[in-house]
Amino acid sequence: AYVVVGDENGHVGLGVKSSAEVAIAIKGALNLAKMNVVPVRRGYWGTKIGSPHTVPTKVTGKTGSIRVRLVPAPRGTSIVAAIAPKKLLSMAGIKDVYSSSCGKTATMGNFLKATFAALSA
């Protein structure tokens, strides 16, 4: 099970756990996600008005065959990404970002780990 926790204000954690029973796996992944919470750097695109809303620079994360690149976006763009990274980015408090990915992104676990690596870099 893969579990993401975040406060939508610059902190996010990812937990991975496998077990014979689903409930035990989710509970263990939740505990691991809470222990793996990392701060996320946020920044501005253009003028520094309001709160930080995007990633500060172009960042890249890699796990397995998957590379995820996050690019700053102007305010109002929203998160331009696939479903799984979009949820992780929104839980991290990022409101506007462009993303690019290559590799076998159907492997959802590695896709999430690569996005998490890009955010925590």
PDB file of C-alpha atoms in Angstrom:
ATOM      1  CA  ALA A   1       0.000   0.000   0.000  1.00  0.00           C
ATOM      2  CA  TYR A   2       1.161   3.545  -0.776  1.00  0.00           C
ATOM      3  CA  VAL A   3      -0.032   6.307   1.547  1.00  0.00           C
ATOM      4  CA  VAL A   4       0.629  10.044   1.221  1.00  0.00           C
ATOM      5  CA  VAL A   5       0.127  12.471   4.101  1.00  0.00           C
ATOM      6  CA  GLY A   6       0.446  16.238   3.921  1.00  0.00           C
ATOM      7  CA  ASP A   7      -0.746  19.438   5.505  1.00  0.00           C
ATOM      8  CA  GLU A   8      -1.089  21.391   2.205  1.00  0.00           C
ATOM      9  CA  ASN A   9       1.298  23.934   3.710  1.00  0.00           C
ATOM     10  CA  GLY A  10       4.762  22.737   2.751  1.00  0.00           C
ATOM     11  CA  HIS A  11       5.031  19.286   4.347  1.00  0.00           C
ATOM     12  CA  VAL A  12       4.441  15.882   2.758  1.00  0.00           C
ATOM     13  CA  GLY A  13       5.272  12.266   3.577  1.00  0.00           C
ATOM     14  CA  LEU A  14       5.147   9.003   1.611  1.00  0.00           C
ATOM     15  CA  GLY A  15       4.796   5.562   3.190  1.00  0.00           C
ATOM     16  CA  VAL A  16       5.092   2.155   1.527  1.00  0.00           C
ATOM     17  CA  LYS A  17       4.101  -1.116   3.177  1.00  0.00           C
ATOM     18  CA  SER A  18       3.062  -4.562   2.033  1.00  0.00           C
ATOM     19  CA  SER A  19       1.262  -7.180   4.072  1.00  0.00           C
ATOM     20  CA  ALA A  20      -0.976 -10.205   3.696  1.00  0.00           C
ATOM     21  CA  GLU A  21      -4.000  -8.134   4.740  1.00  0.00           C
ATOM     22  CA  VAL A  22      -4.954  -4.801   3.223  1.00  0.00           C
ATOM     23  CA  ALA A  23      -5.907  -3.074   6.481  1.00  0.00           C
ATOM     24  CA  ILE A  24      -2.570  -3.919   8.102  1.00  0.00           C
ATOM     25  CA  ALA A  25      -0.684  -2.690   5.025  1.00  0.00           C
ATOM     26  CA  ILE A  26      -2.564   0.633   4.991  1.00  0.00           C
ATOM     27  CA  LYS A  27      -2.039   1.145   8.728  1.00  0.00           C
ATOM     28  CA  GLY A  28       1.685   0.407   8.443  1.00  0.00           C
ATOM     29  CA  ALA A  29       2.056   2.659   5.385  1.00  0.00           C
ATOM     30  CA  LEU A  30       0.264   5.463   7.239  1.00  0.00           C
ATOM     31  CA  ASN A  31       2.698   5.177  10.155  1.00  0.00           C
ATOM     32  CA  LEU A  32       5.684   5.183   7.781  1.00  0.00           C
ATOM     33  CA  ALA A  33       4.282   8.189   5.888  1.00  0.00           C
ATOM     34  CA  LYS A  34       3.938  10.144   9.127  1.00  0.00           C
ATOM     35  CA  MET A  35       7.547   9.319  10.026  1.00  0.00           C
ATOM     36  CA  ASN A  36       8.833  10.298   6.540  1.00  0.00           C
ATOM     37  CA  VAL A  37       7.371  13.807   6.453  1.00  0.00           C
ATOM     38  CA  VAL A  38       9.757  16.241   4.743  1.00  0.00           C
ATOM     39  CA  PRO A  39       9.556  20.004   4.189  1.00  0.00           C
ATOM     40  CA  VAL A  40       8.851  21.102   0.618  1.00  0.00           C
ATOM     41  CA  ARG A  41      10.476  24.213  -0.817  1.00  0.00           C
ATOM     42  CA  ARG A  42       7.969  26.475  -2.503  1.00  0.00           C
ATOM     43  CA  GLY A  43       8.526  29.616  -4.484  1.00  0.00           C
ATOM     44  CA  TYR A  44       7.091  32.169  -6.863  1.00  0.00           C
ATOM     45  CA  TRP A  45       6.788  32.521 -10.613  1.00  0.00           C
ATOM     46  CA  GLY A  46       7.187  36.164 -11.489  1.00  0.00           C
ATOM     47  CA  THR A  47       6.359  38.721  -8.838  1.00  0.00           C
ATOM     48  CA  LYS A  48       6.479  37.836  -5.158  1.00  0.00           C
ATOM     49  CA  ILE A  49       2.908  38.743  -4.323  1.00  0.00           C
ATOM     50  CA  GLY A  50       0.939  36.549  -1.942  1.00  0.00           C
ATOM     51  CA  SER A  51       2.050  33.198  -0.600  1.00  0.00           C
ATOM     52  CA  PRO A  52       4.480  30.836  -2.397  1.00  0.00           C
ATOM     53  CA  HIS A  53       2.516  28.748  -4.886  1.00  0.00           C
ATOM     54  CA  THR A  54       4.917  26.740  -7.079  1.00  0.00           C
ATOM     55  CA  VAL A  55       8.281  24.976  -6.999  1.00  0.00           C
ATOM     56  CA  PRO A  56      11.220  27.417  -6.730  1.00  0.00           C
ATOM     57  CA  THR A  57      13.253  25.989  -9.643  1.00  0.00           C
ATOM     58  CA  LYS A  58      13.124  23.141 -12.138  1.00  0.00           C
ATOM     59  CA  VAL A  59      13.583  19.947 -10.110  1.00  0.00           C
ATOM     60  CA  THR A  60      13.972  16.329 -11.174  1.00  0.00           C
ATOM     61  CA  GLY A  61      13.370  13.061  -9.348  1.00  0.00           C
ATOM     62  CA  LYS A  62      14.215   9.557 -10.480  1.00  0.00           C
ATOM     63  CA  THR A  63      13.149   6.162  -9.201  1.00  0.00           C
ATOM     64  CA  GLY A  64      13.497   2.984 -11.247  1.00  0.00           C
ATOM     65  CA  SER A  65      12.978   3.855 -14.891  1.00  0.00           C
ATOM     66  CA  ILE A  66      10.847   6.910 -14.166  1.00  0.00           C
ATOM     67  CA  ARG A  67      12.072  10.498 -14.302  1.00  0.00           C
ATOM     68  CA  VAL A  68       9.763  13.275 -13.142  1.00  0.00           C
ATOM     69  CA  ARG A  69      10.559  16.917 -13.878  1.00  0.00           C
ATOM     70  CA  LEU A  70       8.685  19.702 -12.127  1.00  0.00           C
ATOM     71  CA  VAL A  71       8.770  23.178 -13.676  1.00  0.00           C
ATOM     72  CA  PRO A  72       7.506  26.399 -12.038  1.00  0.00           C
ATOM     73  CA  ALA A  73       4.236  27.729 -13.450  1.00  0.00           C
ATOM     74  CA  PRO A  74       2.435  31.082 -13.265  1.00  0.00           C
ATOM     75  CA  ARG A  75      -0.301  31.631 -10.721  1.00  0.00           C
ATOM     76  CA  GLY A  76      -3.654  30.224 -11.862  1.00  0.00           C
ATOM     77  CA  THR A  77      -2.189  27.431 -14.011  1.00  0.00           C
ATOM     78  CA  SER A  78      -3.054  24.713 -11.477  1.00  0.00           C
ATOM     79  CA  ILE A  79      -1.201  21.378 -11.375  1.00  0.00           C
ATOM     80  CA  VAL A  80      -0.525  20.007 -14.856  1.00  0.00           C
ATOM     81  CA  ALA A  81       0.299  16.375 -14.047  1.00  0.00           C
ATOM     82  CA  ALA A  82      -1.106  12.863 -13.984  1.00  0.00           C
ATOM     83  CA  ILE A  83      -3.600  11.876 -11.291  1.00  0.00           C
ATOM     84  CA  ALA A  84      -1.214  10.324  -8.763  1.00  0.00           C
ATOM     85  CA  PRO A  85       1.438  13.080  -8.754  1.00  0.00           C
ATOM     86  CA  LYS A  86      -1.309  15.705  -8.763  1.00  0.00           C
ATOM     87  CA  LYS A  87      -2.613  14.391  -5.426  1.00  0.00           C
ATOM     88  CA  LEU A  88       0.882  14.279  -3.935  1.00  0.00           C
ATOM     89  CA  LEU A  89       1.679  17.811  -5.124  1.00  0.00           C
ATOM     90  CA  SER A  90      -1.597  19.216  -3.819  1.00  0.00           C
ATOM     91  CA  MET A  91      -0.980  17.619  -0.407  1.00  0.00           C
ATOM     92  CA  ALA A  92       2.438  19.285  -0.388  1.00  0.00           C
ATOM     93  CA  GLY A  93       0.810  22.693  -0.827  1.00  0.00           C
ATOM     94  CA  ILE A  94       1.911  23.315  -4.409  1.00  0.00           C
ATOM     95  CA  LYS A  95      -0.867  24.993  -6.373  1.00  0.00           C
ATOM     96  CA  ASP A  96       0.722  25.687  -9.786  1.00  0.00           C
ATOM     97  CA  VAL A  97       3.287  23.496 -11.546  1.00  0.00           C
ATOM     98  CA  TYR A  98       4.036  21.935 -14.918  1.00  0.00           C
ATOM     99  CA  SER A  99       5.292  18.350 -14.935  1.00  0.00           C
ATOM    100  CA  SER A 100       7.030  16.115 -17.411  1.00  0.00           C
ATOM    101  CA  SER A 101       7.643  12.410 -16.972  1.00  0.00           C
ATOM    102  CA  CYS A 102       9.331   9.679 -18.927  1.00  0.00           C
ATOM    103  CA  GLY A 103       9.666   5.967 -18.313  1.00  0.00           C
ATOM    104  CA  LYS A 104       7.046   3.376 -17.439  1.00  0.00           C
ATOM    105  CA  THR A 105       4.715   5.606 -15.442  1.00  0.00           C
ATOM    106  CA  ALA A 106       2.126   2.832 -15.150  1.00  0.00           C
ATOM    107  CA  THR A 107       4.268   1.557 -12.265  1.00  0.00           C
ATOM    108  CA  MET A 108       2.413   3.727  -9.777  1.00  0.00           C
ATOM    109  CA  GLY A 109       4.748   3.131  -6.827  1.00  0.00           C
ATOM    110  CA  ASN A 110       7.849   4.296  -8.673  1.00  0.00           C
ATOM    111  CA  PHE A 111       5.895   7.216 -10.152  1.00  0.00           C
ATOM    112  CA  LEU A 112       4.970   8.429  -6.656  1.00  0.00           C
ATOM    113  CA  LYS A 113       8.487   7.842  -5.326  1.00  0.00           C
ATOM    114  CA  ALA A 114      10.030   9.816  -8.200  1.00  0.00           C
ATOM    115  CA  THR A 115       7.633  12.729  -7.578  1.00  0.00           C
ATOM    116  CA  PHE A 116       8.427  12.592  -3.854  1.00  0.00           C
ATOM    117  CA  ALA A 117      12.161  12.566  -4.650  1.00  0.00           C
ATOM    118  CA  ALA A 118      11.743  15.637  -6.844  1.00  0.00           C
ATOM    119  CA  LEU A 119       9.907  17.498  -4.082  1.00  0.00           C
ATOM    120  CA  SER A 120      12.375  16.582  -1.348  1.00  0.00           C
ATOM    121  CA  ALA A 121      15.454  17.452  -3.462  1.00  0.00           C
TER     122      ALA A 121
END
